[in-house]
Coordinates of C-alpha atoms in Angstrom, one line a residue:
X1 CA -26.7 -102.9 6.4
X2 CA -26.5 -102.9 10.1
X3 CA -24.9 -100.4 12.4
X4 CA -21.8 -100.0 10.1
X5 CA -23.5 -97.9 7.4
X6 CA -20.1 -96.7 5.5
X7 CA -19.7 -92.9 3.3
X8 CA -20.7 -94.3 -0.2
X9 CA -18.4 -92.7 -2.4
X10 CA -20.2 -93.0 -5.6
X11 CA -18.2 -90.9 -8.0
X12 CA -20.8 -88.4 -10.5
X13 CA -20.4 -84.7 -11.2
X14 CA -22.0 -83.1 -8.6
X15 CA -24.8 -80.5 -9.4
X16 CA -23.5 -76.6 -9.1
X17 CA -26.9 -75.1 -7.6
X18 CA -26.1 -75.0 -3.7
X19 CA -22.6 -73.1 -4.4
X20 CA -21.8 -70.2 -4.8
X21 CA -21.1 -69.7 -8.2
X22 CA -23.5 -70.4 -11.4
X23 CA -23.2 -73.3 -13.3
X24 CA -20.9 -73.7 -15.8
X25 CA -18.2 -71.4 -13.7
X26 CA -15.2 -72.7 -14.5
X27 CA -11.4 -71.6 -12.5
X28 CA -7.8 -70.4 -14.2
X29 CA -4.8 -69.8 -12.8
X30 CA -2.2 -68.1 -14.3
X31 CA 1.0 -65.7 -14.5
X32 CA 1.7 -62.6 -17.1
X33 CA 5.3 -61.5 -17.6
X34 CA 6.3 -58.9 -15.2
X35 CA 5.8 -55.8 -17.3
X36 CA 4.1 -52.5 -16.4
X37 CA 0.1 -53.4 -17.3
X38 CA 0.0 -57.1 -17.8
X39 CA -2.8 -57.9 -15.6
X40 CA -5.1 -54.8 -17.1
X41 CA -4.4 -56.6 -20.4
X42 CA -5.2 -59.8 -19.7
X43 CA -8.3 -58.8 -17.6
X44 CA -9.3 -56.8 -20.7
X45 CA -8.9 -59.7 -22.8
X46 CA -11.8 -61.3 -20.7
X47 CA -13.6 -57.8 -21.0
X48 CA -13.3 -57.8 -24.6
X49 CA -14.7 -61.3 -25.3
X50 CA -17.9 -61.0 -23.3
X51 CA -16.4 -63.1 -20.0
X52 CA -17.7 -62.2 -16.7
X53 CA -15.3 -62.5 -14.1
X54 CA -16.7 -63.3 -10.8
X55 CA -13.3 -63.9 -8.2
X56 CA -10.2 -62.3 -9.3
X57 CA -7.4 -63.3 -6.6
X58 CA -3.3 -62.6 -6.9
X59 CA -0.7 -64.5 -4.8
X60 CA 2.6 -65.0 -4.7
X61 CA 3.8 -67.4 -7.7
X62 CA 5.5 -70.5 -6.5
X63 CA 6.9 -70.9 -10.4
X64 CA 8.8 -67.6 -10.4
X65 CA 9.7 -64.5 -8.0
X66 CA 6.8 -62.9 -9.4
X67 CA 2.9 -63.6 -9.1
X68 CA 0.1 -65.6 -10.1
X69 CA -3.4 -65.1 -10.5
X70 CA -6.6 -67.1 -9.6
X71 CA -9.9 -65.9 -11.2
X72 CA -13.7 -67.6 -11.5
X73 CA -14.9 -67.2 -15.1
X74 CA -18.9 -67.2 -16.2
X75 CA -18.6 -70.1 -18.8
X76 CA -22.4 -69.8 -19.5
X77 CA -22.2 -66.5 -21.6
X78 CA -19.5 -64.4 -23.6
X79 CA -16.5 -65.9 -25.9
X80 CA -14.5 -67.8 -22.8
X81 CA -12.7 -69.9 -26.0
X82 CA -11.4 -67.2 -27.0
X83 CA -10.3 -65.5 -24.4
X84 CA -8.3 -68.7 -23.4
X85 CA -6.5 -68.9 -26.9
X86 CA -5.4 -65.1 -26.5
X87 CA -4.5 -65.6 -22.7
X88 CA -2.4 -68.6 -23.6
X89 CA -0.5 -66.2 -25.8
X90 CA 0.4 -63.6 -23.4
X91 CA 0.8 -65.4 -20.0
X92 CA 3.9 -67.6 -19.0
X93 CA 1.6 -70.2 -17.5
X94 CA -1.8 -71.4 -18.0
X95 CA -3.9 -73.9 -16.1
X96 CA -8.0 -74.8 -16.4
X97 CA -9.6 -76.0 -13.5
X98 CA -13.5 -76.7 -14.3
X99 CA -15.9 -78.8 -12.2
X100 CA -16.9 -80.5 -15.5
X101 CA -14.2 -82.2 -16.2
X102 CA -15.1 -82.3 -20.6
X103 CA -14.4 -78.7 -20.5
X104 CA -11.8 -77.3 -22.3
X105 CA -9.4 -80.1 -21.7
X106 CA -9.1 -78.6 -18.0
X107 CA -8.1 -80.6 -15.2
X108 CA -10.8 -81.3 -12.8
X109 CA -11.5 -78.8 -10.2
X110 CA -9.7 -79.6 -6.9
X111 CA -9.6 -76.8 -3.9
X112 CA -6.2 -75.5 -3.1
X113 CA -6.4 -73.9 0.4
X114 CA -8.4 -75.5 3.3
X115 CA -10.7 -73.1 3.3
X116 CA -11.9 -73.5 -0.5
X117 CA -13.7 -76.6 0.6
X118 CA -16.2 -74.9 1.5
X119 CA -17.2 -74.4 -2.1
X120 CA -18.4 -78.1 -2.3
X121 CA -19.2 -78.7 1.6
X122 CA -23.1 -77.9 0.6
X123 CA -23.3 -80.1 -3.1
X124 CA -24.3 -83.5 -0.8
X125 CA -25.5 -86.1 -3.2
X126 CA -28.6 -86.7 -0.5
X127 CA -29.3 -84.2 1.9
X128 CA -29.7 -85.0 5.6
X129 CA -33.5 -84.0 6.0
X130 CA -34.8 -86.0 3.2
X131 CA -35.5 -89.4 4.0
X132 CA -36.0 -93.0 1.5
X133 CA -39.0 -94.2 2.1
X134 CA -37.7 -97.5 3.5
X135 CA -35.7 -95.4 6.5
X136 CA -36.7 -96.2 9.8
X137 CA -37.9 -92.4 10.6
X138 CA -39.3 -91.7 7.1
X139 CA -43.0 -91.5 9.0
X140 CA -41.5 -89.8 12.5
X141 CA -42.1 -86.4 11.9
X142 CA -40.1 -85.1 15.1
X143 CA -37.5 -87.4 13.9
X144 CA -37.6 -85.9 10.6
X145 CA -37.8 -82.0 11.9
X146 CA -34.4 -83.2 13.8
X147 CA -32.4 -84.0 11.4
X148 CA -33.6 -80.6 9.5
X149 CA -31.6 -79.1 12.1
X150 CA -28.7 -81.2 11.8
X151 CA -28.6 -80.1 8.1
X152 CA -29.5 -76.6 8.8
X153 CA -26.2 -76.6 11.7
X154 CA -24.2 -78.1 8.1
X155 CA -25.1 -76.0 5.3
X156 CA -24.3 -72.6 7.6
X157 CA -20.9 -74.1 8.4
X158 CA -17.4 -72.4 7.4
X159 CA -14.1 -73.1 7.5
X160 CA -12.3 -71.4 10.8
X161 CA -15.6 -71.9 12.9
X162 CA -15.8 -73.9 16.0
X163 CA -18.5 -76.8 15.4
X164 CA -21.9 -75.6 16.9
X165 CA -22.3 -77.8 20.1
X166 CA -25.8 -79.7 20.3
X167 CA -28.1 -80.7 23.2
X168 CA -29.0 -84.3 22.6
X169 CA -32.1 -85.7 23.4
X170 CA -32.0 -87.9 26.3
X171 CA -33.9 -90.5 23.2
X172 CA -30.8 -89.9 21.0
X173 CA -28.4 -90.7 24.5
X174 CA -29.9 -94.0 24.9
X175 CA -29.4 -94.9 21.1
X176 CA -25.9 -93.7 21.6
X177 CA -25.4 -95.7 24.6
X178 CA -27.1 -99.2 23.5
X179 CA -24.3 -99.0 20.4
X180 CA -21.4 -97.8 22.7
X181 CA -22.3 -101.0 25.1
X182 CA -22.4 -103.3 22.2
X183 CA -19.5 -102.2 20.1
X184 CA -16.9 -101.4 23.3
X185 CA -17.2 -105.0 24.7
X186 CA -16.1 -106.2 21.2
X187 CA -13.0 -103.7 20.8
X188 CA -10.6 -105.6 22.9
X189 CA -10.9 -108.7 20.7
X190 CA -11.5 -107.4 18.1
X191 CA -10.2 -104.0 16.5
X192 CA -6.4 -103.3 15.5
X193 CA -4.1 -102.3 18.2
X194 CA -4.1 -98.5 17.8
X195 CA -7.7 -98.3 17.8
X196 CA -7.7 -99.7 21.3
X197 CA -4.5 -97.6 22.6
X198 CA -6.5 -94.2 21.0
X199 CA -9.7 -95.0 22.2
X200 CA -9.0 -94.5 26.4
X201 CA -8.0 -91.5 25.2
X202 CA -11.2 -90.2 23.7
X203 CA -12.9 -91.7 26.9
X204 CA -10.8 -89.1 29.1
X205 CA -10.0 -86.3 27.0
X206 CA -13.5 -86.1 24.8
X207 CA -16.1 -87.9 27.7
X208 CA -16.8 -91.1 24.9
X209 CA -19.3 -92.5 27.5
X210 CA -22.7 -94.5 27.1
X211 CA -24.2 -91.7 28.8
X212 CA -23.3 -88.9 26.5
X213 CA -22.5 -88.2 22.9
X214 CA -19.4 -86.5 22.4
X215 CA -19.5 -83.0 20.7
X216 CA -17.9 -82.7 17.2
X217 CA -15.7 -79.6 18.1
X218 CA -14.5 -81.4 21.1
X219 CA -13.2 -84.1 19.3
X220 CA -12.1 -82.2 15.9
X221 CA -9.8 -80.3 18.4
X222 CA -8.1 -83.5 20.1
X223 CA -7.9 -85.0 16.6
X224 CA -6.0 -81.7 15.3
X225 CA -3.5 -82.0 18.9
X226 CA -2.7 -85.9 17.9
X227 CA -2.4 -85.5 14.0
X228 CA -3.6 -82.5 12.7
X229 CA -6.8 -83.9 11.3
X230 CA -10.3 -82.1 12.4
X231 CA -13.9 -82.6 11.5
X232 CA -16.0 -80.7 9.2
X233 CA -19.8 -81.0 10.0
X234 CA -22.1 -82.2 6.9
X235 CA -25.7 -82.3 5.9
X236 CA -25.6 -85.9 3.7
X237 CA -23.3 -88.0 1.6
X238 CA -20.6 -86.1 -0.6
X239 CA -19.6 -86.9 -3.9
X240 CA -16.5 -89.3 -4.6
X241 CA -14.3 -86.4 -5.6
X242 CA -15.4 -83.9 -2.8
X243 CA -14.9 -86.1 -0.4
X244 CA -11.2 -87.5 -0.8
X245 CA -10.4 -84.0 -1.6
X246 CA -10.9 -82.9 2.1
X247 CA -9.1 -86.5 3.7
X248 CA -6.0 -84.4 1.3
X249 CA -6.1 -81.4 3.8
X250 CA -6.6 -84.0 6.4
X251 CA -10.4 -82.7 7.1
X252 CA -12.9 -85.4 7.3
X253 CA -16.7 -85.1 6.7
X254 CA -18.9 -86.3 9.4
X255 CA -22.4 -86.3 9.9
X256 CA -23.8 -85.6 13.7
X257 CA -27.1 -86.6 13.4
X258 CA -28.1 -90.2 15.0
X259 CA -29.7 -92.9 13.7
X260 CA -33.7 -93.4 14.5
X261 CA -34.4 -95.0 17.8
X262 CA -36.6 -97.6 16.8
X263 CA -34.0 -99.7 16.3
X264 CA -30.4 -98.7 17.7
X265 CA -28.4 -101.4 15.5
X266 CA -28.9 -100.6 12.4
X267 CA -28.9 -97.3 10.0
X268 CA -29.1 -97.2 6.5
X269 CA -26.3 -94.1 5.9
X270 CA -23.4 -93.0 8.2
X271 CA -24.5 -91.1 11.8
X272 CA -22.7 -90.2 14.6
X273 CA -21.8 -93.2 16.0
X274 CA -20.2 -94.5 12.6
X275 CA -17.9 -91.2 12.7
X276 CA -17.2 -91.2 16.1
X277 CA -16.7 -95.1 16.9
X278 CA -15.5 -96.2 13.7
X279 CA -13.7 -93.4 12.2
X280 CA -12.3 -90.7 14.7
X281 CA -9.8 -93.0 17.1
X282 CA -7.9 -94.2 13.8
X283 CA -7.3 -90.3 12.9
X284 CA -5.5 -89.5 15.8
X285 CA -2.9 -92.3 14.9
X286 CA -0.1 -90.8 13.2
X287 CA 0.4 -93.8 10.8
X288 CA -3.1 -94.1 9.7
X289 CA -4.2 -90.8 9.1
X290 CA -1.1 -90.3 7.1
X291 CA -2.6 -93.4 5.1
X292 CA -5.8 -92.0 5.1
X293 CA -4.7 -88.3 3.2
X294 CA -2.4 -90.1 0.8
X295 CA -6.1 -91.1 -0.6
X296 CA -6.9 -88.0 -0.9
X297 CA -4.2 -86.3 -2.6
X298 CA -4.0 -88.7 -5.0
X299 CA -7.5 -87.8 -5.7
X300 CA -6.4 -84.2 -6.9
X301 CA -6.8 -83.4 -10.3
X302 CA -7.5 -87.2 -10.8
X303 CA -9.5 -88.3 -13.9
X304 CA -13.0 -89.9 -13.3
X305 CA -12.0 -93.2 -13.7
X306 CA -9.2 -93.3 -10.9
X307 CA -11.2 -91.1 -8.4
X308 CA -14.0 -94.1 -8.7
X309 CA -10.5 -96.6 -8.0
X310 CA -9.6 -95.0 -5.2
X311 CA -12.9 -94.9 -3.5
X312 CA -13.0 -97.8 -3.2
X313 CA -9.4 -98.4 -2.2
X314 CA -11.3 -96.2 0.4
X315 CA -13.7 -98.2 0.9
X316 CA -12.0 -101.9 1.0
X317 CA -9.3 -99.5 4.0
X318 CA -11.0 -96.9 5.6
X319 CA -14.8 -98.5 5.9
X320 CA -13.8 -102.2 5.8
X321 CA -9.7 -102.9 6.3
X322 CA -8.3 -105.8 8.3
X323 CA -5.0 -105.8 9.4
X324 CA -2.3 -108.4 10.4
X325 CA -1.0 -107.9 14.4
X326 CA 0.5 -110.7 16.3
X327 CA -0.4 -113.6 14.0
X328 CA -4.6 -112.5 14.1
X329 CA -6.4 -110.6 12.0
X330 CA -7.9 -107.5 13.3
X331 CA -10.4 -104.5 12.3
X332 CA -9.5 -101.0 11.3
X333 CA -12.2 -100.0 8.9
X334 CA -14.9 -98.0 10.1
X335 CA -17.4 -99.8 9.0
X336 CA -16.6 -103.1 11.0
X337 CA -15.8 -100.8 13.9
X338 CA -19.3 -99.4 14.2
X339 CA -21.1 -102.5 13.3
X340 CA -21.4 -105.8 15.9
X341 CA -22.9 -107.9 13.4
X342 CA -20.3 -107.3 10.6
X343 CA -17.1 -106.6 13.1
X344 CA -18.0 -110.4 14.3
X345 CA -18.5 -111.9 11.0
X346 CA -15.1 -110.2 9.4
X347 CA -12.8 -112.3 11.7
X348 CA -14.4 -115.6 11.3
X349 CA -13.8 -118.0 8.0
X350 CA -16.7 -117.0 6.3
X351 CA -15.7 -114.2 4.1
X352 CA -12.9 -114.3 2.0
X353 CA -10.5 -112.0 2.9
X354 CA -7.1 -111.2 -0.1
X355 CA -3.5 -109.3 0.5
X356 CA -4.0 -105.8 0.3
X357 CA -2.9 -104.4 -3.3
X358 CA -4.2 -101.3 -4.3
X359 CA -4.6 -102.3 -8.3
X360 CA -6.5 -105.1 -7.2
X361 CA -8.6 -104.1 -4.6
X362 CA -9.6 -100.7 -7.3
X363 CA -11.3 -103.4 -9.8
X364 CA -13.2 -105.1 -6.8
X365 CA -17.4 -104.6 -6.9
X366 CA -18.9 -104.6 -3.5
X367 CA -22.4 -104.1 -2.1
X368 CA -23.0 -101.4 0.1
X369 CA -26.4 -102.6 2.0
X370 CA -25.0 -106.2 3.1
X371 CA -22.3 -107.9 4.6
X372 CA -19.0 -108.1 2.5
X373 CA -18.2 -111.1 0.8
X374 CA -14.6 -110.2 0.5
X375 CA -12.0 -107.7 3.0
X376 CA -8.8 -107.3 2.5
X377 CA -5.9 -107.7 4.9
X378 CA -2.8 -104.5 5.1
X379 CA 0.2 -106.0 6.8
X380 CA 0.5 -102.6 8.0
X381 CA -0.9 -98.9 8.0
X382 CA 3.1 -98.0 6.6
X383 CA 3.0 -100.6 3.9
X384 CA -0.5 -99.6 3.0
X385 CA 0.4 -96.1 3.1
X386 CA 4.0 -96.8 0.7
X387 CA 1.2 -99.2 -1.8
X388 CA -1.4 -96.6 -2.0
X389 CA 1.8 -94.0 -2.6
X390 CA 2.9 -96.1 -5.3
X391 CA -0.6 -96.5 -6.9
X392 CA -1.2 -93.2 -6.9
X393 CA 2.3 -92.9 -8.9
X394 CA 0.4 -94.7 -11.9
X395 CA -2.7 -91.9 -12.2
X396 CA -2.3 -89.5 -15.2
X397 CA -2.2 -86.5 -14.3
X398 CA 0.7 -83.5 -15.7
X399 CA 1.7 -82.9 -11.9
X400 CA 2.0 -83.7 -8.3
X401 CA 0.9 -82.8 -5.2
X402 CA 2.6 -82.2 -2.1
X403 CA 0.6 -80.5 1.1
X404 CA 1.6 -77.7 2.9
X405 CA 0.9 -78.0 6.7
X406 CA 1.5 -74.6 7.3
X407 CA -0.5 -72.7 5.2
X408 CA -3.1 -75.7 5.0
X409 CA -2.9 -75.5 1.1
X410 CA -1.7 -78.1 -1.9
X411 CA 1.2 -77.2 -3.8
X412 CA 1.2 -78.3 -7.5
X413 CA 4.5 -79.3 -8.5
X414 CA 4.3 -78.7 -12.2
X415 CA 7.8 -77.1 -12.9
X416 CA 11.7 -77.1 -11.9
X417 CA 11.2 -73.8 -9.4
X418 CA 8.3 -76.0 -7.6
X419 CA 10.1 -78.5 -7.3
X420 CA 13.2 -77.0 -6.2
X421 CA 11.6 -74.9 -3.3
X422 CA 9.9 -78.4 -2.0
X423 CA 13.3 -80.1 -2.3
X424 CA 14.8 -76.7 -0.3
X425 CA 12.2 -77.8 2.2
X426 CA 13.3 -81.0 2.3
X427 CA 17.0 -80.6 2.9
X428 CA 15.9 -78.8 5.5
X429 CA 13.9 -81.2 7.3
X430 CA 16.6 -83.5 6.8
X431 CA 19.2 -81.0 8.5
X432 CA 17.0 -81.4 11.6
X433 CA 17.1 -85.3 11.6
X434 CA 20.9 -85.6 11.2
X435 CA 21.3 -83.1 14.0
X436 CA 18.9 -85.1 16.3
X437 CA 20.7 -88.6 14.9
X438 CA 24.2 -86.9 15.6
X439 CA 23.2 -85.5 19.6
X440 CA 21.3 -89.1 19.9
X441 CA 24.6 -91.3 19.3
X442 CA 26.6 -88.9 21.2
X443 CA 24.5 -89.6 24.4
X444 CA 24.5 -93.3 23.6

């Protein structure tokens, strides 16, 4: 693949040994009766079966006036069967949430507040420092000692911190800058109509120049002013399920190394000129980047199967979607917008290119390291944004999801009281749009 190496969202269970927690730790919520001692009993039910606790949390219940309660279990010793069957006895509400989705009939883990993403931000499937052999800087050993410290700037990350800045070489610069020439003379003809009324933007606000790479933290916080999307720095390539889960809190995870020098138009795995080229001007469309989290929320609590479907609804969108504007076809995936050989090719006759429909383009195989054979054409962010909601409509799973801007969390919306606090919400929001409509037509 040339310069428009894409996130490969290959969907696996990732491996628990750079988080936190042991493996095997598996995650309940629930709510007791409100009684004088329910939580000592249930805690003592754990106690009494041989369950290490290792996070006990309480919040306020969104089910009932009273509360709920989040705690991180050991499943690797002690009688945690058990201690479920007698917890499902005594507690009003139940629900598993286990990174191994063949445990216990649980519901695959899925982070509920922003900030719990940084339980997976570390479980990359291929960490930044280590190099294929084929890689263009698998023999550079100062190129290799670089991108150590790109992973080293990732795995120390946490959520609330301002991206560390990074003094680029003036060797990285002129990578940076022979892309930037390349791509940018293309734009105009070729990318979707909000990429090119965003991207003067980035050029003033965030100094997108050929002489300089832009800092993450400078563009995370013009991305969070325009949509309310920010960047997350990270070491390699997540897992299918980690990654859709942030796009659901609108968080995307980009990489800020670059690629190896030797040759500027080509890279074998997403760098910073992917994320900042191809994918950052489309998040700070309001249109798209609503698009781009309805992915991920549909992701939540998704079975296996339908998180490999919707990457690559991803990946047929995001990396490689054409659109129809003014009779043409244009680009708006990321991975034609960072590449001049494949942006080119996508517009001419040669591929086929088939109506965006989310079922379909789910059963579609693709390759990852050579041009596409076949793209597929969205008449519109909206109406790929109302298919992908209706899609998502046909995964099985006992709940929905609604996202709370906020707090930055995901609201399960399992029960009536859920359900009528988020309608509450609603007929709020509506309140404020037949006062606006009212004072408009009153002026007009």
């Amino acid at each position: 693949m040339d310069g428009g190496a894409t996130h490969n969202v290959e969907t696996k269970h990732v491996d628990e040994k750079n988080n936190n927690e042991p493996p095997g730790a598996i995650s309940l919520i629930f709510s007791m009766k409100e009684e004088v001692g329910a939580l000592a009993n249930a805690l003592a039910t754990f106690k009494t079966n041989g369950v290490n606790l290792l996070h006990i949390e309480s919040r306020s219940s969104k089910a009932s006036s009273g509360y709920e309660f989040f705690v991180t279990c050991d499943d690797s010793r002690g009688g945690l069967k058990e201690a479920l069957n007698q917890l499902r006895q005594s507690s009003t509400s139940l629900t598993i949430l286990s990174r191994d989705q063949k445990a216990h009939d649980s519901v695959p883990w899925f982070p509920r507040k922003m900030k719990e993403l940084d339980r997976f931000a570390n479980q990359v499937l291929t960490y930044g420092a280590e190099l294929n052999a084929d890689h263009p800087g698998f023999h550079d050993p100062v190129y290799l000692a670089r991108r150590k410290q790109f992973a080293d700037i990732a795995c120390h990350y946490r959520h609330g911190q301002p991206i560390p800045r990074v003094v680029y070489t003036e060797a990285e610069v002129r990578t940076w800058g022979a892309v930037f020439v390349e791509l940018t003379s293309l734009y105009p003809s070729h990318a979707c109509r909000e990429f090119n009324h965003v991207f003067p933007l980035l050029v003033d606000n965030c100094a997108f120049r050929a002489d300089n790479i832009p800092q993450l933290e400078d563009v995370s916080c013009f991305l969070r002013d325009s949509t309310g999307f920010q960047l997350r720095p990270v070491a390699g390539l997540l897992s299918s399920r980690d990654f859709l889960a942030g796009l659901a809190f609108r968080v995307f995870h980009s990489t800020q190394y670059i690629r190896h020098g030797s040759n500027p138009l080509y890279t074998p795995e997403p760098d910073i000129c992917h994320e900042l080229l191809g994918h950052a001007p489309l998040f700070a469309d309001p249109q798209f980047a609503a698009f781009s989290q309805e992915i991920g929320l549909a992701s939540l609590g998704a079975p296996d199967e339908y998180v490999k479907k919707l990457a690559t609804c991803y990946w047929f969108s995001v990396e490689f979607g054409l659109c129809q504007q003014g009779g043409q076809r244009r680009a708006y995936g990321a991975g034609l917008l960072s590449s001049i050989a494949e942006l080119q090719y996508a517009l001419t006759d040669q591929p086929q290119v088939r109506p965006f429909e989310p079922a379909k383009v789910a059963e579609q195989t693709y390759p990852i390291s050579e041009l596409q054979p076949v793209y597929f054409l969205a008449d519109s962010f909206d109406d790929a944004k109302e298919r992908m909601s209706a899609y998502a409509h046909t995964i099985p799973r006992p709940f929905s999801v609604h996202y709370n801007p906020y707090t930055q969390s995901v609201e399960v919306l399992d029960n009536q009281e859920r359900i009528i606090s988020m309608m509450q919400t609603v007929r709020g929001d509506m309140g404020v749009v037949c006062d606006a409509l009212r004072k408009l037509s009153v002026r007009m």
